[in-house]
XYZ file of C-alpha atoms in Angstrom:
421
model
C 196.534 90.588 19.700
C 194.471 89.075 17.266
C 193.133 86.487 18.801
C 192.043 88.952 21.673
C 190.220 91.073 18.843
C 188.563 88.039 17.829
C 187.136 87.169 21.259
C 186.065 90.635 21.737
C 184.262 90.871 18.081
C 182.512 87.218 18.670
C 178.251 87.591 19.110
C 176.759 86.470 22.220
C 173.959 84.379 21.842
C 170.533 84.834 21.731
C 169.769 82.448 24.542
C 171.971 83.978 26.689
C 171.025 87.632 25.643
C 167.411 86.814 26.718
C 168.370 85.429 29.852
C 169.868 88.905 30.691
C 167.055 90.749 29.321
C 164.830 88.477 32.015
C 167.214 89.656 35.045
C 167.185 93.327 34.181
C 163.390 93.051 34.425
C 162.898 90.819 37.167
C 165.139 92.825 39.036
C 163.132 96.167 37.918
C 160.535 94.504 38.722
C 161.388 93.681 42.479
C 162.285 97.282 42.437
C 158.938 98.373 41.321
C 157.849 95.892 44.107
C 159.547 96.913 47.228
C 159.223 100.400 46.155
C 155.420 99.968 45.943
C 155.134 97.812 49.571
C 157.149 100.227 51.017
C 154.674 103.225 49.702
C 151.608 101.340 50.672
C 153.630 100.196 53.800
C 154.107 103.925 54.663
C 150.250 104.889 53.174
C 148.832 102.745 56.148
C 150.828 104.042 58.929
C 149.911 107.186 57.768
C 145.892 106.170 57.426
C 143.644 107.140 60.310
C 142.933 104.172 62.435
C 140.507 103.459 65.460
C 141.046 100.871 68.247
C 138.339 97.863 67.391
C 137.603 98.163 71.164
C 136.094 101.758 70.793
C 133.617 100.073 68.777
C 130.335 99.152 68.634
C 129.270 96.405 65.582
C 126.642 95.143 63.876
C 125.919 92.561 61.388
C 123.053 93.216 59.628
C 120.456 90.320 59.367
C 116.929 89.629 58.830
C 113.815 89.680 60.916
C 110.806 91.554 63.035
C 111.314 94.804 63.875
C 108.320 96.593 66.884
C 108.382 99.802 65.558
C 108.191 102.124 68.378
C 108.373 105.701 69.351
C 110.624 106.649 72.294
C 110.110 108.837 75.013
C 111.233 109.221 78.939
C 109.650 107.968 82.262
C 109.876 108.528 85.759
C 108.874 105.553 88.132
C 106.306 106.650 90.791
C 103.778 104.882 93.306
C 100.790 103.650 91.674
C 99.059 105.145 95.165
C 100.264 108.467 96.163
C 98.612 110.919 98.420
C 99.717 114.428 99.580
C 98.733 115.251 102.729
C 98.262 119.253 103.402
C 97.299 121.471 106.441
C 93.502 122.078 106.383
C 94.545 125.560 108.662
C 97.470 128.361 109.586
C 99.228 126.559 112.259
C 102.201 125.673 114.427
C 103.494 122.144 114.296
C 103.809 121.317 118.178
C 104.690 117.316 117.680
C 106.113 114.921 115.147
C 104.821 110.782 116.139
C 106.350 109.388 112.989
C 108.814 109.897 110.771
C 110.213 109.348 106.906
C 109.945 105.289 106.012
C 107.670 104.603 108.244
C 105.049 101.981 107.488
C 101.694 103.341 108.853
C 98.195 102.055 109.272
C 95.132 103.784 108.744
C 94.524 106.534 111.285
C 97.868 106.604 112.749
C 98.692 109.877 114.134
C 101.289 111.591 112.094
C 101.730 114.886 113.530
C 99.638 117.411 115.881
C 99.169 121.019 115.009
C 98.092 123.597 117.514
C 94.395 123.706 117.381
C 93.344 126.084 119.993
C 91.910 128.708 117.820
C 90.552 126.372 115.322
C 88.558 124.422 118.538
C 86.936 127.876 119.858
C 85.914 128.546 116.609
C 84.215 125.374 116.497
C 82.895 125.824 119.946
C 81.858 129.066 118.782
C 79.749 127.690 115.997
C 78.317 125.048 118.569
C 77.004 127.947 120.593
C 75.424 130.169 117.715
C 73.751 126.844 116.607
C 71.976 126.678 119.554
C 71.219 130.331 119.595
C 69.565 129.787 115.832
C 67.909 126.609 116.757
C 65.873 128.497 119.988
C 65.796 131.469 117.437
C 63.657 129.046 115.123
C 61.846 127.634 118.103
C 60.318 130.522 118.897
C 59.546 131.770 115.248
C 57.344 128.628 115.223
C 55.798 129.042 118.297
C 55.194 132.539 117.558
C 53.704 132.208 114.268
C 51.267 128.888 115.647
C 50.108 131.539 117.459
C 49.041 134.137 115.528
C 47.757 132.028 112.913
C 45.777 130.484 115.972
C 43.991 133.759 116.976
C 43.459 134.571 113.320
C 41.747 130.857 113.345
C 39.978 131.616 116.143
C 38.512 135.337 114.868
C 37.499 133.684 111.732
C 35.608 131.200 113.886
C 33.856 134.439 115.718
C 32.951 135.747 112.870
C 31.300 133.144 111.621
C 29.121 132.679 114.456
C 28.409 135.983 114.116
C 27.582 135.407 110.368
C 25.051 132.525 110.990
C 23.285 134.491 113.949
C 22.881 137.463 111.043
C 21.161 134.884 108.734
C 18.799 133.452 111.277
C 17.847 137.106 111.884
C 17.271 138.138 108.310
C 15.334 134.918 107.713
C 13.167 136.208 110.708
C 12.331 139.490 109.610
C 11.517 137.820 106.018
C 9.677 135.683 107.645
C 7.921 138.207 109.711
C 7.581 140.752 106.970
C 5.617 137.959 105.207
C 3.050 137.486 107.536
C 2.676 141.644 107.763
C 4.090 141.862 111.333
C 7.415 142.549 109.709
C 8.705 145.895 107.821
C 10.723 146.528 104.755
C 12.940 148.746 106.414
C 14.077 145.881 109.074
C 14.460 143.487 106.555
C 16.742 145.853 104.484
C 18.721 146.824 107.789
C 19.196 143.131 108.810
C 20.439 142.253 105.223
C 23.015 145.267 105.203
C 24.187 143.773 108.728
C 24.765 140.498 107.171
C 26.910 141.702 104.187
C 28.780 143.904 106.122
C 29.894 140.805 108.565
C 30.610 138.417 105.290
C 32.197 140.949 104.280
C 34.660 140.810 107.107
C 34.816 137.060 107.236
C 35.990 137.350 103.578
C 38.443 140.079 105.066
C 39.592 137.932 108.106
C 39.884 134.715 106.054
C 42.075 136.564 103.251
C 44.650 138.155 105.973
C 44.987 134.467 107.498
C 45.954 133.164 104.380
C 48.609 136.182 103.778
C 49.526 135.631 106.801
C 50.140 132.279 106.315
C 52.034 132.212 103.546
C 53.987 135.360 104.756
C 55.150 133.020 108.082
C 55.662 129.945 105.478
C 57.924 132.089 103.616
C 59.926 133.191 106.921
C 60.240 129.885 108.308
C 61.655 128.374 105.305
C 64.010 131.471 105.063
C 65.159 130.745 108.336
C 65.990 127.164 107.779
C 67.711 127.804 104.922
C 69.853 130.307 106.719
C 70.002 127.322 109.532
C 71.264 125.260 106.261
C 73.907 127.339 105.390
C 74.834 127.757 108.740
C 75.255 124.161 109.628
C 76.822 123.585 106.270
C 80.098 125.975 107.896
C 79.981 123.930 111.199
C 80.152 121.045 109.673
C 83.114 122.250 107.641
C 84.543 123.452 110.434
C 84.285 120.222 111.701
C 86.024 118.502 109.354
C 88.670 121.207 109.329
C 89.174 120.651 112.744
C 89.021 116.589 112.670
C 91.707 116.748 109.063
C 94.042 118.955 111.650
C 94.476 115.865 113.632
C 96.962 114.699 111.027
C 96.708 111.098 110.279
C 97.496 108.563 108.154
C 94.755 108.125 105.546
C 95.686 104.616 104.496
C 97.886 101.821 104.918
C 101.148 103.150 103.088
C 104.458 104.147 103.629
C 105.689 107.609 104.877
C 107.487 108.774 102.357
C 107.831 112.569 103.916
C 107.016 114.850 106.776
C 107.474 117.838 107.893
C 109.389 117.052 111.118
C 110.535 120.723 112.172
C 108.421 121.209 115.326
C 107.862 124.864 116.103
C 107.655 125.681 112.382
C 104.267 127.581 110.705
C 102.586 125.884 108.271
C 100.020 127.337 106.074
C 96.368 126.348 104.681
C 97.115 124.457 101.841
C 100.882 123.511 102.622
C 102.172 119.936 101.880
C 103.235 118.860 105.314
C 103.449 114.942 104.529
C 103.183 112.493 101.760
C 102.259 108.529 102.411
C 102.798 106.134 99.333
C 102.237 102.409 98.637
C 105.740 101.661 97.889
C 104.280 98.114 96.662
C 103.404 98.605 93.270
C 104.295 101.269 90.765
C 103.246 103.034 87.489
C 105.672 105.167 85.199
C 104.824 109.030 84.548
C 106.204 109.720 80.789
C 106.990 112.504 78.372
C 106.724 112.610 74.737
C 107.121 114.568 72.112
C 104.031 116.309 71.019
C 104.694 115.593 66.840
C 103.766 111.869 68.066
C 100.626 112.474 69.883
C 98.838 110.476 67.560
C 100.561 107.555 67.927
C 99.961 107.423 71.664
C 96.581 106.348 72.913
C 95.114 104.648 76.070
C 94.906 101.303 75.923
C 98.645 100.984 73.897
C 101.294 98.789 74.106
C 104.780 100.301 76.136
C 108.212 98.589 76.599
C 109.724 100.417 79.892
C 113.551 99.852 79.676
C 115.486 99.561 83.005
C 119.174 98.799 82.193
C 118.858 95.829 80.887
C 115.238 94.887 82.394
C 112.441 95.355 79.648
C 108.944 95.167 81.154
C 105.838 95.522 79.501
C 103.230 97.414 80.086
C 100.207 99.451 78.891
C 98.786 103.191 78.518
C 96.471 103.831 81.417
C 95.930 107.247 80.681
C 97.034 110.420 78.198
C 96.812 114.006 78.819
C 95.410 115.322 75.721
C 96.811 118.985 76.007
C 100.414 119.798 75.159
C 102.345 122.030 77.335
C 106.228 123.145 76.613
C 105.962 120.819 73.228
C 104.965 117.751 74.966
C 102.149 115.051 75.866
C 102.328 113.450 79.090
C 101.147 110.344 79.544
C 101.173 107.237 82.332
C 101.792 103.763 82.175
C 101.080 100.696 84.223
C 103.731 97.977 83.925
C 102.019 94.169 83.758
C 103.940 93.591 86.717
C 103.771 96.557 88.781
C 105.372 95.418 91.983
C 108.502 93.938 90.025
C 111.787 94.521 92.021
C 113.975 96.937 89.607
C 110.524 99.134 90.040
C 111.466 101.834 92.399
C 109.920 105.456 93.558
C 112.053 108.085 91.295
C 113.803 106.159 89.116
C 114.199 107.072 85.011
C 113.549 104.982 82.507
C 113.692 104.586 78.461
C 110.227 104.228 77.250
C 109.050 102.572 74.334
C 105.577 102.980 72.639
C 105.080 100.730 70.018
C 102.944 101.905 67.287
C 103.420 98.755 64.481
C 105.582 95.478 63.441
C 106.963 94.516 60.739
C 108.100 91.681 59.818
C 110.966 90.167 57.141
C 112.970 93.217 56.935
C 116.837 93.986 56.911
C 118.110 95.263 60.649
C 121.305 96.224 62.249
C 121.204 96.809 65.983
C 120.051 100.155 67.614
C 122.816 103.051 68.307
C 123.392 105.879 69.880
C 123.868 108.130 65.882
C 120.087 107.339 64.899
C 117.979 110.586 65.011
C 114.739 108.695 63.214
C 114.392 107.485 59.462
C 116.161 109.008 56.660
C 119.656 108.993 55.362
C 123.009 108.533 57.294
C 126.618 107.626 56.189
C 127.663 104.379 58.549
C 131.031 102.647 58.018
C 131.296 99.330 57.163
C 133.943 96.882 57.883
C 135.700 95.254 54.753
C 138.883 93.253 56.337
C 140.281 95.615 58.593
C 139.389 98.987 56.646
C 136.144 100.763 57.793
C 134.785 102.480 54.294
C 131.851 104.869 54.573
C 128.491 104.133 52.647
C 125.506 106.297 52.269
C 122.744 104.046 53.889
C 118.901 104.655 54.181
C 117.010 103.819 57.381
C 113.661 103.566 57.820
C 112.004 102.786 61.263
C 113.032 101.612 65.278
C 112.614 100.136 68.090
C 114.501 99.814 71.277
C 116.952 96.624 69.588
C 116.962 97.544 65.780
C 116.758 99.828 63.330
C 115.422 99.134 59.572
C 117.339 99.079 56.671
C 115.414 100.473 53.171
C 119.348 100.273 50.970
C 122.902 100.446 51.127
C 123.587 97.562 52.984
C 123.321 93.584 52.634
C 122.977 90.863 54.696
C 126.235 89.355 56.604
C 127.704 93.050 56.419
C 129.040 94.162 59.843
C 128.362 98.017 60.554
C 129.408 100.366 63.326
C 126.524 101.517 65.219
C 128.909 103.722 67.872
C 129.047 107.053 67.408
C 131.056 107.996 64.803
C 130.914 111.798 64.686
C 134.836 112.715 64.673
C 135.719 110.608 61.380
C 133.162 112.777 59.183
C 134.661 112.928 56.291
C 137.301 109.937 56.343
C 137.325 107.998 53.115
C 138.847 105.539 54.825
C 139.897 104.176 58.752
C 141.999 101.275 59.528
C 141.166 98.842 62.251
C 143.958 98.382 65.097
């Protein structure tokens, strides 16, 4: 009994105290542990994650950037022309038909041109009528101004016989076998006919100038007249549709009995050979487009070049139309109809940060992009300045080698964090 009391009263040692102390708090310690993996364990499968294949990344790096200004395009012929009916008619026969490669002057269509012949014919026959109605206005007035001619000749006979008499009696009246009585009768005689030359030569000129004046009016009406035949003419030669180039037929109106009006489209030929792009832009970047510009047309993947031809300078519904003309306009993703992206580049800069173009860029300003650290996606307040159809600049918030999702990212507003799956 003692002895046991003496076992039980004996110190342990230090040593062996501190090795004790050491397992209580390593094993605390892997407490602490597993308690803490299994927490941050259970934190990640509770994080929000996003399959790395619903991504879109990129690393940002360093290098030129085009800065351009987008807007949309429609592909059309560069040569397009829209045949319309000169006339009111009835389409009687179709000779070609949509895709059709034509020549000049192949017949496209025929249109019921009775009417529009007897009007012509019509206008033939009062042509004539006004020609012979001219005709005789000339004949006529030769010959009155002829007899006028001819009583101014009279009279001037009669004139000179007056003055050989009046020198006479003068002459008589001299030598005092004359009197002063016949002298002063044969002068009076004498005025009174140079009198009425003077009167005759004045109404030939009036009368001149009045038939001048009427034969000029009637050639101008003659003019005017032959101005409308030879309009109707041409009315009546367009209504023979044809073909006004070498093209293709690109539409027709094929329903034969139909009515067609003056002024309705009834066919369209194109040169399906070579192409030009009709765009749209906004009008808050009129300035920045201008004839003679540089454009990138985007098709798919194609990029061709190309170059302003012209610009519309008024703004309608908010925008400025514009047209371009590829360098290569008969390249073979060009096609009648089809949209494309449209690039006008305005500057370049060079030496500056740039992660590749997505579909979450609006223009320059500020945007909150995540960016991938392991497999966490953290998002970071980033400035952007300007674009082009590849990149996008970046003023701050990122560095180079950093890899960035350029996807849209729209439902994870908000997230602090996302894990990568």
């Amino acid at each position: 009994m003692k002895a046991d009391n003496q076992t039980m009263d004996r110190q342990i040692p230090v040593k062996e105290q501190r090795k004790r102390k050491v397992r209580r708090v390593m094993v605390v310690v892997a407490i602490v542990a597993v308690v803490s993996g299994i927490a941050a364990w259970l934190g990640m499968q509770m994080m929000p994650s996003v399959n790395r294949q619903a991504l879109v990344f990129s690393e940002v790096d360093r290098g030129t950037i085009d800065v351009s200004v987008s807007a949309t395009g429609r592909v059309v012929p560069t040569f397009e022309e829209v045949i319309i009916s000169p006339i009111s008619s009835q389409i009687l026969e179709v000779y070609a038909h949509s895709g059709d490669n034509v020549d000049v002057g192949t017949p496209l269509l025929r249109l019921d041109l009775q009417s529009t012949e007897t009007d012509y014919a019509k206008a033939l026959d009062e042509r004539e009528i006004r020609q012979q109605q001219t005709a005789q206005l000339q004949a006529n007035t030769e010959t009155q101004l002829s007899d006028r001619r001819m009583q101014i000749k009279v009279e001037e006979m009669k004139v000179s016989q007056l003055e050989a008499q009046l020198r006479n009696e003068l002459y008589l009246d001299s030598l005092g076998s004359g009197t002063r009585d016949r002298v002063r009768q044969a002068e009076t005689t004498l005025r009174t006919a140079q009198l009425q030359l003077n009167q005759l030569r004045q109404q030939y000129q009036n009368e001149q100038r009045v038939k001048q004046a009427d034969m000029r009016m009637q050639q101008l009406q003659n003019g005017i007249f032959e101005k409308g035949v030879s309009e109707k003419r041409r009315t009546l030669n367009d209504a023979k549709i044809r073909s006004p180039r070498q093209a293709t037929l690109t539409y027709i109106n094929s329903e034969v009995g139909s009515t067609v009006g003056a002024g309705q489209k009834i066919a369209v030929v194109s040169d399906l050979s070579h192409f030009k792009a009709e765009c749209e832009i906004s009008d808050s970047y009129g300035d920045r487009v201008s004839v003679g510009g540089a454009v990138i047309l985007k098709i798919g993947k194609e990029r061709l070049t190309g170059t302003i031809n012209t610009v519309t300078p008024l703004s309608q519904s908010g925008t400025i139309t514009f047209t371009v003309v590829p360098d290569d306009t008969s390249h073979p993703r060009l096609r009648s109809g089809l949209k494309t992206e449209v690039f006008v580049i305005t500057s370049i800069k060079d030496d500056v940060l740039r992660i590749s173009n997505g579909s979450f860029y609006s223009g320059p300003g500020d945007y909150t992009l995540f960016v991938l650290n392991g497999d966490l996606l953290q998002p970071r307040e980033v400035r952007l300045g300007e674009c082009n159809y590849d990149y996008i600049e970046v003023i701050s918030g990122l560095e180079i080698g950093e890899k960035v999702v350029v996807s849209d990212m729209t439902k994870y507003k908000g997230k602090e964090k996302l894990k990568v799956k």
